Amino acid sequence: MTTEPNPSPDPNSNEEVSSEEEPLLITDEMLTDHPERGRADFESGMSSFPPLTLILIALNIAVFVWQINTGSLLSKDAIIASGALERSHLFRGELWRLFSPMFLHGSLDHLIGNCFALYVMGIACEHALRFKQFGIVYFFSGFCGSLLSVMVQPGPSVGASGAIFGLMAFIVVFLYKYQKTFFIRDRRIGFVIAAWGLLTIVFGFLSPYIDNFAHIGGAIGGAIAILFQKPFLLTKVHRS
């Protein structure tokens, strides 16, 4: 088999033969770690070991071990007695049940899923808020989740997901509200968090075992919380 030689360019042709490819223009938008002018890097100094988040995870695990040892997972009455959110008990004056479900879980996979989500959301939120503000947002969101849940359904209900949805809503609103102050290296993060939350709620309505109203109430609480306090990270940036 033979190949024909490449034809030589016609000297009378008006086409120019380029020996080099055109250079690729690299823009700032293509550089995920490029500090954008006039805005602070939101992820700068973010710790992988947020203290309050890890304390909350440890408490969730400790309480779950207590639930197993006391047999509170064996029946509906037992889990109500352990502190689950339940309307009739709340109306008897047991207001502490608006907070106690945040540390109770119905199964091992329920605990693991919530602890993982709490860690992921906690890294970003505790970075923005620090210890005290983070605690306020977390427990306020959990309170709002419990309140909406008990208004709509009698219960019982357990889980930290209402508070976690509050953290999720908080960080999405934070990144949107202060987008002129901070930039994130991957701009898809806010969208992915919001989409994941919405999909969780949508699929939650397909299961009778998921307290979606606690999720929705918690998200509302987290979105409201950012309106009433100035995040620590914002104060730090303005000082620098």
XYZ file of C-alpha atoms in Angstrom:
240
model
C 0.000 0.000 0.000
C 1.311 3.393 -0.915
C 0.309 6.853 0.181
C 0.234 9.920 -1.911
C 2.542 12.734 -0.833
C 0.894 15.757 0.730
C 0.324 18.374 -1.899
C 2.593 21.396 -1.555
C 0.868 24.711 -1.049
C 0.071 26.630 -4.198
C 2.245 29.776 -4.257
C -0.507 31.564 -6.191
C -3.152 30.692 -3.583
C -4.523 33.461 -1.329
C -4.807 31.052 1.658
C -2.168 31.492 4.339
C -0.677 28.342 5.756
C -0.233 28.628 9.531
C 2.522 26.591 11.118
C 1.093 27.119 14.641
C -2.303 26.705 16.292
C -3.939 29.796 17.731
C -3.196 30.197 21.473
C -5.983 29.302 23.925
C -7.204 32.270 25.916
C -7.373 31.421 29.630
C -9.976 33.476 31.476
C -10.377 34.052 35.205
C -13.608 32.057 35.145
C -11.669 28.956 34.074
C -9.332 29.121 37.057
C -11.198 27.635 40.006
C -8.622 28.839 42.531
C -8.191 32.350 41.161
C -8.987 35.023 43.782
C -11.518 37.306 42.127
C -10.785 40.988 42.460
C -12.568 42.767 45.294
C -13.985 39.602 46.884
C -12.693 37.351 49.649
C -12.145 33.619 49.233
C -14.944 31.987 51.246
C -12.997 28.745 51.634
C -9.803 30.372 52.921
C -9.057 29.120 56.425
C -11.954 26.634 56.439
C -11.292 23.853 58.951
C -12.006 20.179 58.358
C -12.574 19.794 62.111
C -15.339 22.246 63.101
C -15.570 21.876 66.907
C -19.295 22.349 67.570
C -20.222 20.200 64.577
C -18.061 17.365 65.889
C -19.515 17.795 69.393
C -23.051 17.519 67.986
C -22.108 14.400 66.016
C -20.582 12.848 69.142
C -23.743 13.653 71.125
C -25.926 12.069 68.437
C -23.851 8.900 68.566
C -23.847 8.812 72.382
C -27.620 9.279 72.547
C -28.138 6.535 69.958
C -26.069 4.139 72.085
C -28.280 5.123 75.032
C -31.383 4.438 72.919
C -30.129 0.939 72.131
C -29.242 0.184 75.743
C -32.616 1.376 77.060
C -34.663 -0.350 74.353
C -36.222 2.880 73.102
C -36.109 1.620 69.510
C -38.236 -1.441 70.206
C -41.675 0.167 70.003
C -43.545 3.373 69.254
C -44.349 3.936 72.921
C -40.713 3.413 73.871
C -39.419 5.983 71.391
C -42.043 8.502 72.554
C -40.975 7.898 76.148
C -37.348 8.564 75.155
C -38.208 12.101 74.007
C -39.614 11.923 70.473
C -41.706 14.812 69.189
C -45.367 13.959 69.780
C -48.279 16.392 69.736
C -50.318 15.193 72.714
C -47.281 15.182 75.004
C -46.296 18.636 73.784
C -49.761 19.986 74.588
C -49.365 18.614 78.108
C -46.562 21.111 78.624
C -43.565 18.998 77.603
C -42.061 21.817 75.533
C -38.595 20.288 75.731
C -39.797 17.864 73.065
C -39.325 20.646 70.508
C -35.562 20.167 70.984
C -34.988 16.592 72.180
C -35.779 14.934 68.798
C -32.663 16.596 67.338
C -30.546 14.057 69.228
C -32.732 10.984 68.677
C -32.691 8.673 65.654
C -34.825 5.777 64.522
C -32.127 3.490 63.101
C -28.409 3.188 62.448
C -28.683 4.287 58.803
C -30.772 7.278 59.920
C -27.992 8.260 62.343
C -25.182 7.777 59.804
C -26.964 9.770 57.090
C -27.693 12.681 59.404
C -24.189 12.724 60.888
C -22.633 12.777 57.419
C -24.904 15.617 56.262
C -24.278 17.516 59.509
C -20.523 17.255 58.988
C -20.671 18.484 55.380
C -23.000 21.400 56.160
C -21.274 22.100 59.465
C -17.875 22.680 57.868
C -19.202 25.568 55.766
C -21.658 27.008 58.287
C -19.347 26.919 61.289
C -16.658 28.561 59.154
C -19.059 31.411 58.375
C -20.574 31.676 61.845
C -18.143 30.327 64.416
C -19.191 28.541 67.602
C -21.920 30.684 69.214
C -23.718 31.832 66.059
C -23.597 28.327 64.616
C -25.284 26.950 67.727
C -28.035 29.573 67.498
C -28.760 28.777 63.831
C -28.675 25.022 64.425
C -31.058 24.933 67.372
C -33.342 27.645 65.993
C -33.677 25.666 62.756
C -34.389 22.476 64.675
C -36.995 24.305 66.757
C -38.715 25.639 63.610
C -38.674 22.167 62.085
C -40.275 20.639 65.174
C -42.856 23.413 65.356
C -44.043 23.001 61.762
C -43.990 19.223 62.064
C -46.182 19.118 65.159
C -48.583 21.652 63.644
C -49.187 19.403 60.622
C -48.958 15.874 62.006
C -49.216 14.259 65.455
C -45.932 12.353 65.398
C -43.916 10.718 66.773
C -40.895 12.141 64.995
C -37.149 11.954 65.648
C -33.987 13.110 63.889
C -31.591 16.000 63.418
C -32.557 16.583 59.786
C -34.712 19.646 60.514
C -31.699 21.424 62.012
C -29.475 20.162 59.178
C -31.875 21.516 56.556
C -31.636 24.824 58.394
C -27.859 24.806 57.944
C -28.340 23.948 54.280
C -30.736 26.845 53.727
C -28.487 29.182 55.694
C -25.379 28.542 53.597
C -27.291 28.829 50.301
C -28.825 32.172 51.343
C -25.466 33.324 52.725
C -23.599 32.636 49.487
C -26.320 34.363 47.460
C -26.752 37.355 49.764
C -23.029 38.042 50.076
C -21.925 37.065 46.578
C -20.357 40.509 46.127
C -18.270 39.993 49.267
C -17.211 36.351 48.881
C -16.474 34.038 46.005
C -16.411 30.249 46.057
C -13.929 28.333 43.934
C -16.587 26.082 42.456
C -19.669 28.151 41.672
C -21.833 25.065 41.383
C -21.729 24.394 45.136
C -24.709 26.567 46.057
C -26.800 25.114 43.243
C -25.890 21.530 44.147
C -26.803 22.055 47.822
C -30.136 23.673 46.938
C -30.949 20.990 44.355
C -30.067 18.188 46.767
C -32.311 19.713 49.433
C -35.240 20.109 47.056
C -34.889 16.565 45.720
C -34.753 15.208 49.270
C -38.012 16.987 50.080
C -39.682 15.824 46.853
C -38.737 12.181 47.411
C -39.600 12.560 51.086
C -43.246 13.050 50.186
C -43.171 9.596 48.590
C -42.322 7.917 51.894
C -44.646 7.786 54.914
C -41.636 7.450 57.228
C -39.972 10.792 56.427
C -40.987 13.919 58.336
C -40.821 16.353 55.437
C -42.478 19.137 57.390
C -39.563 19.090 59.826
C -37.257 19.485 56.813
C -39.275 22.385 55.415
C -39.637 24.078 58.796
C -35.918 23.718 59.456
C -35.043 25.209 56.065
C -37.352 28.156 56.738
C -35.695 28.643 60.124
C -32.207 28.631 58.610
C -33.200 31.149 55.933
C -34.777 33.407 58.575
C -31.770 33.145 60.906
C -29.441 34.903 58.487
C -31.730 37.947 58.476
C -31.269 38.576 62.195
C -27.542 38.206 62.717
C -24.382 39.279 60.966
C -22.178 36.256 60.256
C -18.817 36.309 62.013
C -16.935 35.790 58.752
C -18.487 38.944 57.302
C -17.285 40.971 60.297
C -13.809 39.464 59.942
C -13.595 40.435 56.257
C -14.706 44.006 56.944
C -12.031 44.365 59.617
C -9.247 43.210 57.299
